[in-house]
mmCIF file of C-alpha atoms in Angstrom:
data_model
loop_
_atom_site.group_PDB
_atom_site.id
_atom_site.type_symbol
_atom_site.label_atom_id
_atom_site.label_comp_id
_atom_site.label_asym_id
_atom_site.label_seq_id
_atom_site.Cartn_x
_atom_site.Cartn_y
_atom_site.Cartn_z
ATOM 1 C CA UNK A 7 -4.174 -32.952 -51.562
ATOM 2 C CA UNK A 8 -5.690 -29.453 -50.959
ATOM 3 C CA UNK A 9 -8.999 -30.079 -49.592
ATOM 4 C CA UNK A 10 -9.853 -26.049 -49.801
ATOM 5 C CA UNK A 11 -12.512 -25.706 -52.703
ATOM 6 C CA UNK A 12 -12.319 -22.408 -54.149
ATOM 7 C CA UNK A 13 -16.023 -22.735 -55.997
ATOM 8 C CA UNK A 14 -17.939 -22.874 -52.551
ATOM 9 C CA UNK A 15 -15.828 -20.325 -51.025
ATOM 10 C CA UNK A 16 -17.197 -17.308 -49.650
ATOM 11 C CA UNK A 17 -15.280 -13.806 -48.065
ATOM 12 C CA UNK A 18 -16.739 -13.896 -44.211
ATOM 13 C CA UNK A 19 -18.147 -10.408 -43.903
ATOM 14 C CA UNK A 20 -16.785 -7.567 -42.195
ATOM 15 C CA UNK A 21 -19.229 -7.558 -39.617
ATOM 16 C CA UNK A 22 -20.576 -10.453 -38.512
ATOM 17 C CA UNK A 23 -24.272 -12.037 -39.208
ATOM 18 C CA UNK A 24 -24.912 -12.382 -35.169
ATOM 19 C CA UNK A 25 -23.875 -10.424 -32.543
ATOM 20 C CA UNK A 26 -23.975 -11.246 -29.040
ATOM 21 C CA UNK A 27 -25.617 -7.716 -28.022
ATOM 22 C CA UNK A 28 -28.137 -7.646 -30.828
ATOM 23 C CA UNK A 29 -30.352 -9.336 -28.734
ATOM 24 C CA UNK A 30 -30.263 -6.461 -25.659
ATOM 25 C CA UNK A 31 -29.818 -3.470 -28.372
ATOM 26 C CA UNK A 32 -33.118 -4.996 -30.697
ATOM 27 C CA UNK A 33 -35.094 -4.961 -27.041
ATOM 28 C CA UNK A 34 -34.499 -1.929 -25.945
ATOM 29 C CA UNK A 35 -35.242 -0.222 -29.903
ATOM 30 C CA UNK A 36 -38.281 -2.505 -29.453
ATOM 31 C CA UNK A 37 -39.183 -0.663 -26.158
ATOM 32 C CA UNK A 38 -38.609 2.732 -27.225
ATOM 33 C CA UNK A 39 -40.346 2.156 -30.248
ATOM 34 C CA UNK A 40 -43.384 0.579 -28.249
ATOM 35 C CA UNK A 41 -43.192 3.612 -26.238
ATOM 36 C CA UNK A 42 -43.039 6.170 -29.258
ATOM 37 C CA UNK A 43 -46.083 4.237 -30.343
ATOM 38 C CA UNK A 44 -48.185 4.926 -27.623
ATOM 39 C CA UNK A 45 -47.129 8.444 -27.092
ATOM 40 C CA UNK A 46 -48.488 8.801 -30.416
ATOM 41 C CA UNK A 47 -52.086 6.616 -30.079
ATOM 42 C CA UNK A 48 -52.067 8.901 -26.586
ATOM 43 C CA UNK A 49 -51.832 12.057 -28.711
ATOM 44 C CA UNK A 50 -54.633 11.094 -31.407
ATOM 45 C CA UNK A 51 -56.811 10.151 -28.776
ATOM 46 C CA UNK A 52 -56.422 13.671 -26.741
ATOM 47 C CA UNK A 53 -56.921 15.464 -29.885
ATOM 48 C CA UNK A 54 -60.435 14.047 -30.219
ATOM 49 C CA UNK A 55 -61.295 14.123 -26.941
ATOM 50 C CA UNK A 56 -60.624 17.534 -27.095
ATOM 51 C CA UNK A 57 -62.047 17.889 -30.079
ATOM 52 C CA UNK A 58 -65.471 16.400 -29.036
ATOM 53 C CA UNK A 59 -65.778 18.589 -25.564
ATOM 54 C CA UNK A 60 -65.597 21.604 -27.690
ATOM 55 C CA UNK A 61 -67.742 20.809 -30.758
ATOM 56 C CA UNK A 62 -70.100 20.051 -28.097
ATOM 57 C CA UNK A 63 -69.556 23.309 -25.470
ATOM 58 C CA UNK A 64 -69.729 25.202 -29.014
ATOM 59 C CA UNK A 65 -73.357 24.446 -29.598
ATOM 60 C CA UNK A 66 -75.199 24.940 -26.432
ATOM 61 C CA UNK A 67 -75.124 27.803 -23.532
ATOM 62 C CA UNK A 68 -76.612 27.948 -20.424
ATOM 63 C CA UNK A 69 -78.687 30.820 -18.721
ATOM 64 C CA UNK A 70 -78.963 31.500 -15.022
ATOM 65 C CA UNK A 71 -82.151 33.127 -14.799
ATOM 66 C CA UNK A 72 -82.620 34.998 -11.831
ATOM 67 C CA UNK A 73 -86.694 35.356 -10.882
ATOM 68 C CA UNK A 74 -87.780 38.545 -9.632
ATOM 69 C CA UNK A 75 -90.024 39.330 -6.718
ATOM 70 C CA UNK A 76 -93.079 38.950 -8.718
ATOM 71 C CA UNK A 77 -92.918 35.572 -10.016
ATOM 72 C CA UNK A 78 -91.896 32.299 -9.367
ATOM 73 C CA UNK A 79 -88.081 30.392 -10.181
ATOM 74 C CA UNK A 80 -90.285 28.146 -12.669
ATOM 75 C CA UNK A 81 -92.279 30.645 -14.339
ATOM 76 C CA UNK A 82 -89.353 33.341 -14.517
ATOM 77 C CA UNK A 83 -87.640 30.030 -16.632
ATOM 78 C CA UNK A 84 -90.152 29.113 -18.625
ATOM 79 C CA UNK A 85 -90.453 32.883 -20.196
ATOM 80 C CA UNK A 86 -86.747 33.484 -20.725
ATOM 81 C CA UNK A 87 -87.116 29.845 -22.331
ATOM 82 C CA UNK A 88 -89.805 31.146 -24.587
ATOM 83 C CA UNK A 89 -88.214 34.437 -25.361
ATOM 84 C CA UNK A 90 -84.839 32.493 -26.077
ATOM 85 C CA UNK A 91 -86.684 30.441 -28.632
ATOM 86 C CA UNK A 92 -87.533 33.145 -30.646
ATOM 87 C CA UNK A 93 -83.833 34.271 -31.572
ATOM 88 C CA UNK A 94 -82.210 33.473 -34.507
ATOM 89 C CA UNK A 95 -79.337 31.332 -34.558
ATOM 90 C CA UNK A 96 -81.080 29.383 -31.668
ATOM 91 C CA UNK A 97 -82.088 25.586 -32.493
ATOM 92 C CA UNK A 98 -84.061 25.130 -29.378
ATOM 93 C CA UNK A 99 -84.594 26.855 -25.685
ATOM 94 C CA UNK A 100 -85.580 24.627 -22.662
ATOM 95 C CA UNK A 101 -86.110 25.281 -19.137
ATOM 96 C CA UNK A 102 -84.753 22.649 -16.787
ATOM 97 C CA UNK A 103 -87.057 21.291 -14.059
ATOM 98 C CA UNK A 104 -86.109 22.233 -10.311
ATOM 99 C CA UNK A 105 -84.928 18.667 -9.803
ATOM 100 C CA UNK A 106 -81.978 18.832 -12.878
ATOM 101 C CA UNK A 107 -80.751 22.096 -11.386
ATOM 102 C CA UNK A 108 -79.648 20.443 -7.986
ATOM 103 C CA UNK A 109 -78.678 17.623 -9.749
ATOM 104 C CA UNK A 110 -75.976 19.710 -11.500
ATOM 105 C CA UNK A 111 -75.032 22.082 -8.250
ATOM 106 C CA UNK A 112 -75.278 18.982 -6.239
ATOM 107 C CA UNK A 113 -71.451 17.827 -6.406
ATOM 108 C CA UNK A 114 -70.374 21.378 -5.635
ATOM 109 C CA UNK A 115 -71.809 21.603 -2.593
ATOM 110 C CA UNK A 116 -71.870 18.343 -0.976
ATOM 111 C CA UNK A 117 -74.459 16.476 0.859
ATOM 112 C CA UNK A 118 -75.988 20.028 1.662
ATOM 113 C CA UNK A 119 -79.699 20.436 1.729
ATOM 114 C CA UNK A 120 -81.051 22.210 -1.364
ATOM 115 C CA UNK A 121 -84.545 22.467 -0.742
ATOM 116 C CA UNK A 122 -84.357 25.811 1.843
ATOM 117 C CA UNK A 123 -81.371 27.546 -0.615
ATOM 118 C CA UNK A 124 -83.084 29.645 -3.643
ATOM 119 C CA UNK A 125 -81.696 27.449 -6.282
ATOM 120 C CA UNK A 126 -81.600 29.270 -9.534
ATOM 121 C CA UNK A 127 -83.150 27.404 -12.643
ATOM 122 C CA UNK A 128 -81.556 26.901 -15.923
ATOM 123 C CA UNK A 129 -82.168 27.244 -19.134
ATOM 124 C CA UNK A 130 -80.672 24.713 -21.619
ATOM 125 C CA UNK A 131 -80.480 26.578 -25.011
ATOM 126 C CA UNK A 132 -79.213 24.179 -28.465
ATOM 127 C CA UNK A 133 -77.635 26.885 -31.111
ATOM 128 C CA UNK A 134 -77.799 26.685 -34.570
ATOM 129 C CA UNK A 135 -75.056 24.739 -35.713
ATOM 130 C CA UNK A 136 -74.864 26.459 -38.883
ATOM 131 C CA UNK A 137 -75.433 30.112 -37.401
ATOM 132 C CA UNK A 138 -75.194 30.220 -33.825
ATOM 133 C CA UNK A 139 -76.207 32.930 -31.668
ATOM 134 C CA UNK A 140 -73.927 34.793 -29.711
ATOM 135 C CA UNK A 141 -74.219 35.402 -26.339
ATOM 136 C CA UNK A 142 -74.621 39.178 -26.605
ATOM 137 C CA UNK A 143 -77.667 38.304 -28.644
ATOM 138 C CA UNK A 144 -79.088 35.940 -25.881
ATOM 139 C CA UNK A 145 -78.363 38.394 -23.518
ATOM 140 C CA UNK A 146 -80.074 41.573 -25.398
ATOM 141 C CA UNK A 147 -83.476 39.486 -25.722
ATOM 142 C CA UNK A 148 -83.782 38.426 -22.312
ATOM 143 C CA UNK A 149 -82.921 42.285 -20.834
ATOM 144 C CA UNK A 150 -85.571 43.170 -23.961
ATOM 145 C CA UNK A 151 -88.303 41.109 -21.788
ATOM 146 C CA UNK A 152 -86.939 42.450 -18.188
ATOM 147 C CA UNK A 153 -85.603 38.761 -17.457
ATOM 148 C CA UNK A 154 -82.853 38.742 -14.738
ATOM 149 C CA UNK A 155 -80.294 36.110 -16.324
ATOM 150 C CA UNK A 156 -77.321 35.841 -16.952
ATOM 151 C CA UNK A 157 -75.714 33.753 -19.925
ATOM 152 C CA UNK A 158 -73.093 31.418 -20.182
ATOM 153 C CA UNK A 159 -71.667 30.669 -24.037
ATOM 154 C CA UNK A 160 -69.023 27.868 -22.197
ATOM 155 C CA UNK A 161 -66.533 30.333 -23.598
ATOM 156 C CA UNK A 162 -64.088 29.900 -20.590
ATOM 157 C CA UNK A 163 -64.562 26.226 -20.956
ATOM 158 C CA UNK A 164 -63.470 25.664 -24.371
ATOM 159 C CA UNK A 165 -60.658 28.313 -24.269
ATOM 160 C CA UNK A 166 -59.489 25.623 -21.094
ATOM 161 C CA UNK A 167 -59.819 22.726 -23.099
ATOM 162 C CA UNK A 168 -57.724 24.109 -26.050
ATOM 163 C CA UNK A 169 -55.086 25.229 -23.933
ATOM 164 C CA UNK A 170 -55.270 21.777 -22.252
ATOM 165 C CA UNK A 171 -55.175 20.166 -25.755
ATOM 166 C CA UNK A 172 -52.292 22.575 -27.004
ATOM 167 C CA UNK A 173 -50.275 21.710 -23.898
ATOM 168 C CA UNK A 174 -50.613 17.873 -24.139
ATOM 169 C CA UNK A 175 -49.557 18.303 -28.021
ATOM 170 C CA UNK A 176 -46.392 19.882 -27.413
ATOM 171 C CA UNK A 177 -45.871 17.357 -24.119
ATOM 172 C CA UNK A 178 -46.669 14.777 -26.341
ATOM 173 C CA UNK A 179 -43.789 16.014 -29.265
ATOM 174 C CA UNK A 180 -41.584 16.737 -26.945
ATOM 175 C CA UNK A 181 -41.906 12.851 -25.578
ATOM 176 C CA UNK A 182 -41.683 11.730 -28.843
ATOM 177 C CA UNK A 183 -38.443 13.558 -29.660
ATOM 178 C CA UNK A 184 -36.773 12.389 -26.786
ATOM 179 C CA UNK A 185 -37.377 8.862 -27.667
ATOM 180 C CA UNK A 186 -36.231 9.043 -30.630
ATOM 181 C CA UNK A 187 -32.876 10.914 -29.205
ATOM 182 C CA UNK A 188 -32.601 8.128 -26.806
ATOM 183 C CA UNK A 189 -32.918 5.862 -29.914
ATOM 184 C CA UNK A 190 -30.116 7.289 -31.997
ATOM 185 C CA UNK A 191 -27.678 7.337 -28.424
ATOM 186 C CA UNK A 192 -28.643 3.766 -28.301
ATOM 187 C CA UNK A 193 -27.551 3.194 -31.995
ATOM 188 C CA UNK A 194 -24.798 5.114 -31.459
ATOM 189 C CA UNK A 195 -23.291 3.664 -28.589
ATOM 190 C CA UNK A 196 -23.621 0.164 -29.741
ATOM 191 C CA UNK A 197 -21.637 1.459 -33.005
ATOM 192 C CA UNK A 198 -18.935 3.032 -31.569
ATOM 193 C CA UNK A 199 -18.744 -0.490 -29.916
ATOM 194 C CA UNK A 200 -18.692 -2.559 -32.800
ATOM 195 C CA UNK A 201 -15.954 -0.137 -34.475
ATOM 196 C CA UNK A 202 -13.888 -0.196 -31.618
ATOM 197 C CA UNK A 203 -14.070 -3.806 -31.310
ATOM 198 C CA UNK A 204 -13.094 -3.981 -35.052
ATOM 199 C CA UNK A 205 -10.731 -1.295 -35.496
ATOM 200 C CA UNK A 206 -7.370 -3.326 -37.010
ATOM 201 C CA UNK A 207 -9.952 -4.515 -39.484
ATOM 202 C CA UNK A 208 -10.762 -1.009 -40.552
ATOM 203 C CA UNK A 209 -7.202 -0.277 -40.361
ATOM 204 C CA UNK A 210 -6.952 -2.981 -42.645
ATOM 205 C CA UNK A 211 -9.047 -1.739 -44.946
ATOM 206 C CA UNK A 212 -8.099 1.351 -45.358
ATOM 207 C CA UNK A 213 -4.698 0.327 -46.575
ATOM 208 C CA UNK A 214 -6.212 -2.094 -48.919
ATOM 209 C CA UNK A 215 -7.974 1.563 -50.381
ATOM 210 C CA UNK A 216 -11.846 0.988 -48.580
ATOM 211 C CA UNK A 217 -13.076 4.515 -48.618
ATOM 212 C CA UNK A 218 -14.862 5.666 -45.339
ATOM 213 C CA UNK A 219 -17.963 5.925 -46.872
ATOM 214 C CA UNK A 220 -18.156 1.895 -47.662
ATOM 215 C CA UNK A 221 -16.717 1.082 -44.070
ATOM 216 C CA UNK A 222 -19.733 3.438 -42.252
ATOM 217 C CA UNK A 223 -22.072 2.419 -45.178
ATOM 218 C CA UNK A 224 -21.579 -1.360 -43.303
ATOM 219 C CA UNK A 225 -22.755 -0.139 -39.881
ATOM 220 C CA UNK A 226 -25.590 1.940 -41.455
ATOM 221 C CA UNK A 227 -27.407 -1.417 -43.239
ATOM 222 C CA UNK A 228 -26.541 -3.550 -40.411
ATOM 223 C CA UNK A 229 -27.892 -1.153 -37.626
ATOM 224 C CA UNK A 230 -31.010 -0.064 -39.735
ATOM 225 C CA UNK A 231 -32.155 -3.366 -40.359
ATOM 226 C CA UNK A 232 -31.696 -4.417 -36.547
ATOM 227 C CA UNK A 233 -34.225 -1.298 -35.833
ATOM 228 C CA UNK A 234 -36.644 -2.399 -38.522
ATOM 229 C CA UNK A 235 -37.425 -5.282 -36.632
ATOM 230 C CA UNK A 236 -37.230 -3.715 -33.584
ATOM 231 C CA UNK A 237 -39.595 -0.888 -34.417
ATOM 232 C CA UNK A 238 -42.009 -3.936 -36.200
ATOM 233 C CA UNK A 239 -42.254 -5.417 -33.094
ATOM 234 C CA UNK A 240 -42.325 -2.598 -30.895
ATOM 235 C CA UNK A 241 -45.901 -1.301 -32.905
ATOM 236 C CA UNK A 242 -46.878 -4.378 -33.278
ATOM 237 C CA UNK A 243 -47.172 -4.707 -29.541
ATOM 238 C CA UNK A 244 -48.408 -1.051 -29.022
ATOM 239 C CA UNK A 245 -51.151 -1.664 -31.876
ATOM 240 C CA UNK A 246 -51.948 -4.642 -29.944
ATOM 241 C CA UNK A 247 -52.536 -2.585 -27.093
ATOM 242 C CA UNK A 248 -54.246 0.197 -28.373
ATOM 243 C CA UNK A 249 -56.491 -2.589 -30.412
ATOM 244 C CA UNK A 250 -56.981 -4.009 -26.395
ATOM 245 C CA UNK A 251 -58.458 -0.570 -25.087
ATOM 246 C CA UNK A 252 -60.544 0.169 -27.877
ATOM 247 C CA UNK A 253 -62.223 -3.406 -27.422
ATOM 248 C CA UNK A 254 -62.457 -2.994 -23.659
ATOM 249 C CA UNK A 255 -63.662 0.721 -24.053
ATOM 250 C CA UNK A 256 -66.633 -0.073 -26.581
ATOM 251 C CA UNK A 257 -67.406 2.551 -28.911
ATOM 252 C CA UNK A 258 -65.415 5.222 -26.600
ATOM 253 C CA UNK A 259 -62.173 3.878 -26.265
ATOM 254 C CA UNK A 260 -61.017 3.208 -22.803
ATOM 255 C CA UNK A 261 -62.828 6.197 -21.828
ATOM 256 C CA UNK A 262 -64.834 9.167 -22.671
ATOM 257 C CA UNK A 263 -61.127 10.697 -22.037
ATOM 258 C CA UNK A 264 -59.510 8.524 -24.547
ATOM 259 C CA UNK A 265 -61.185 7.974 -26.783
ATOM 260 C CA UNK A 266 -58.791 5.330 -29.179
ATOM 261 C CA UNK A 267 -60.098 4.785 -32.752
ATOM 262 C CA UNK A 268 -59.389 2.022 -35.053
ATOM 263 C CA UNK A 269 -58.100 3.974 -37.436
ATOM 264 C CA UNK A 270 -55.691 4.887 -35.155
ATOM 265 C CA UNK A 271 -54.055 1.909 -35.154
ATOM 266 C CA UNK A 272 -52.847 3.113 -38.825
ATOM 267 C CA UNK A 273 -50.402 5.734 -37.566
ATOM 268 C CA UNK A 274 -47.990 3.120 -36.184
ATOM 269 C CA UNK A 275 -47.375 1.219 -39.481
ATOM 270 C CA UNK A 276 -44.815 4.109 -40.627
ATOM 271 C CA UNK A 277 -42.713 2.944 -36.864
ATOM 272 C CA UNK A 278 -40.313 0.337 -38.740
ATOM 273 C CA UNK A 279 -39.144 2.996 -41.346
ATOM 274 C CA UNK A 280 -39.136 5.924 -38.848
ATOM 275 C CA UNK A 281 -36.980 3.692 -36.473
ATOM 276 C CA UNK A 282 -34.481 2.263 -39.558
ATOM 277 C CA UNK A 283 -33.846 5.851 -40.686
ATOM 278 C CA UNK A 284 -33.110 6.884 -37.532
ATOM 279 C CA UNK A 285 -31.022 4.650 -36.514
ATOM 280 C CA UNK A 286 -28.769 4.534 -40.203
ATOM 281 C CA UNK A 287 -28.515 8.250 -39.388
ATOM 282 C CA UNK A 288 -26.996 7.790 -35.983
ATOM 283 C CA UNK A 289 -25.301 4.921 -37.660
ATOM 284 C CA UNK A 290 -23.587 6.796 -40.205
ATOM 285 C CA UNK A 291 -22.534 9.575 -38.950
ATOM 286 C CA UNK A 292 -20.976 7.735 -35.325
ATOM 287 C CA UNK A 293 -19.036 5.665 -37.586
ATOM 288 C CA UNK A 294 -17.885 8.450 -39.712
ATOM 289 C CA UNK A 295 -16.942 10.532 -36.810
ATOM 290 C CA UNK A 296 -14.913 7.373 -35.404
ATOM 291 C CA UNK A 297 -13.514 6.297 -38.356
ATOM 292 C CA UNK A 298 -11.867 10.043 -39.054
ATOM 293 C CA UNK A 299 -10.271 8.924 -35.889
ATOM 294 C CA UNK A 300 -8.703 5.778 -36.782
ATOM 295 C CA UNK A 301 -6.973 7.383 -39.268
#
């Protein structure tokens, strides 16, 4: 007697359910995508940092006044102060005490002793956010009044910062695209392996009449799905992470520097996707190119 039974048989599949490198290939999609992840969190939080130093540099300025032999450093600052607060676009105008000036040359200068060097004072001017004063305007008041001074808009500054921030945006893409080239080699590689390991079966099928499409449509599910999870795991650990420095940061982030967001945390949820449809491109086309060979 027979003992096959043809109702609870079932065709084994082309390509097996397990493979003894999944485990190695979904780590190191994991890693990348972990990676990608945090390139990305790193990006967001640069862009706000950045974002923060020059909403702030954009509404104050700073004026050196110089005092002249007639009058003293504190009285020279309290009248450009005055004559400050009178211009429009200006919010407020305050002079800084003697103390707050060598507080802020202090770290240029060492452990030097400030009290015989003529310190200059400051001026501490808030601008309109709305309308702000330019610095020409500062600057035409206080020669209006005879006050030696001269004004600083933090111009320089934030025209740093943005080129800082515009260089760490395109480091930051071009990190990102090189994961995800690494990615696709990685898919790649470990399809031309499984088609060379299997290539009298696609022999096989292409005499049977299997188009090439259906063979490298195969290698495209099975290799997307393996980076699905892989990418799901590989955010999951880098929201993890990011969800970590935001916690141990308080309301700034790590840092005043990085300053991570929850909402942040957000941007990784598209990784699974990004890293299934990049690996069923690499996917498809490697087994394409491969199977064009076979035959």
């Amino acid at each position: 007697m027979n003992d096959f039974d043809v109702a609870r048989w079932r065709p084994a599949p082309f390509l097996p359910e397990a493979d003894a490198r999944d485990g190695s290939l979904t780590f190191v999609v994991a890693v990348l995508c972990f990676l990608a992840c945090l390139t990305l969190l790193g990006l967001l939080a640069a862009n706000r940092a950045a974002d923060n130093w020059t909403d702030q540099l954009h509404g104050q300025a700073t004026v050196i006044v110089r005092p002249k032999a007639n009058e003293t450093p504190d009285g020279a600052a309290a009248r450009a102060a005055e004559t400050l607060a009178g211009v429009a676009g200006v919010a407020e105008a305050r002079a800084l005490e003697k103390e707050k000036a060598e507080a802020l040359i202090a770290p240029w200068l060492g452990d030097a002793d400030l009290s015989d060097l003529p310190v200059p004072r400051l001026v501490a001017v808030q601008l309109d956010r709305t309308a702000p004063a330019g610095a020409q305007a500062l600057d035409r008041a206080l020669k209006a009044q005879g006050i030696d001074a001269v004004v600083d808009d933090h111009s320089a500054w934030m025209g740093d910062i943005q080129k800082a921030a515009q260089t760490t945006r395109w480091a930051g893409l071009a990190i990102f695209g090189l994961i995800a080239i690494a990615a696709a080699s990685v898919v790649a590689f470990a399809t031309r392996a499984g088609l060379a390991a299997r290539r009298e079966v696609v022999e096989v099928l292409h005499l049977s009449g299997a188009e090439d499409r259906f063979i490298a449509r195969l290698f495209q599910l099975r290799f997307a799905r393996m980076a699905a999870v892989a990418g799901l795991f590989g955010a999951a650990a880098a929201a993890i992470m990011g969800a970590g420095l935001r916690i141990a940061g308080g309301g700034e982030g790590l840092t005043p520097v990085l300053p991570i967001a929850w909402s942040d945390l957000l941007f990784v949820l598209p990784a699974p996707l990004a890293a299934a449809a990049v690996a069923a491109v690499a996917a498809r086309f490697t087994a394409q190119a491969l199977i064009r060979d076979f035959s």
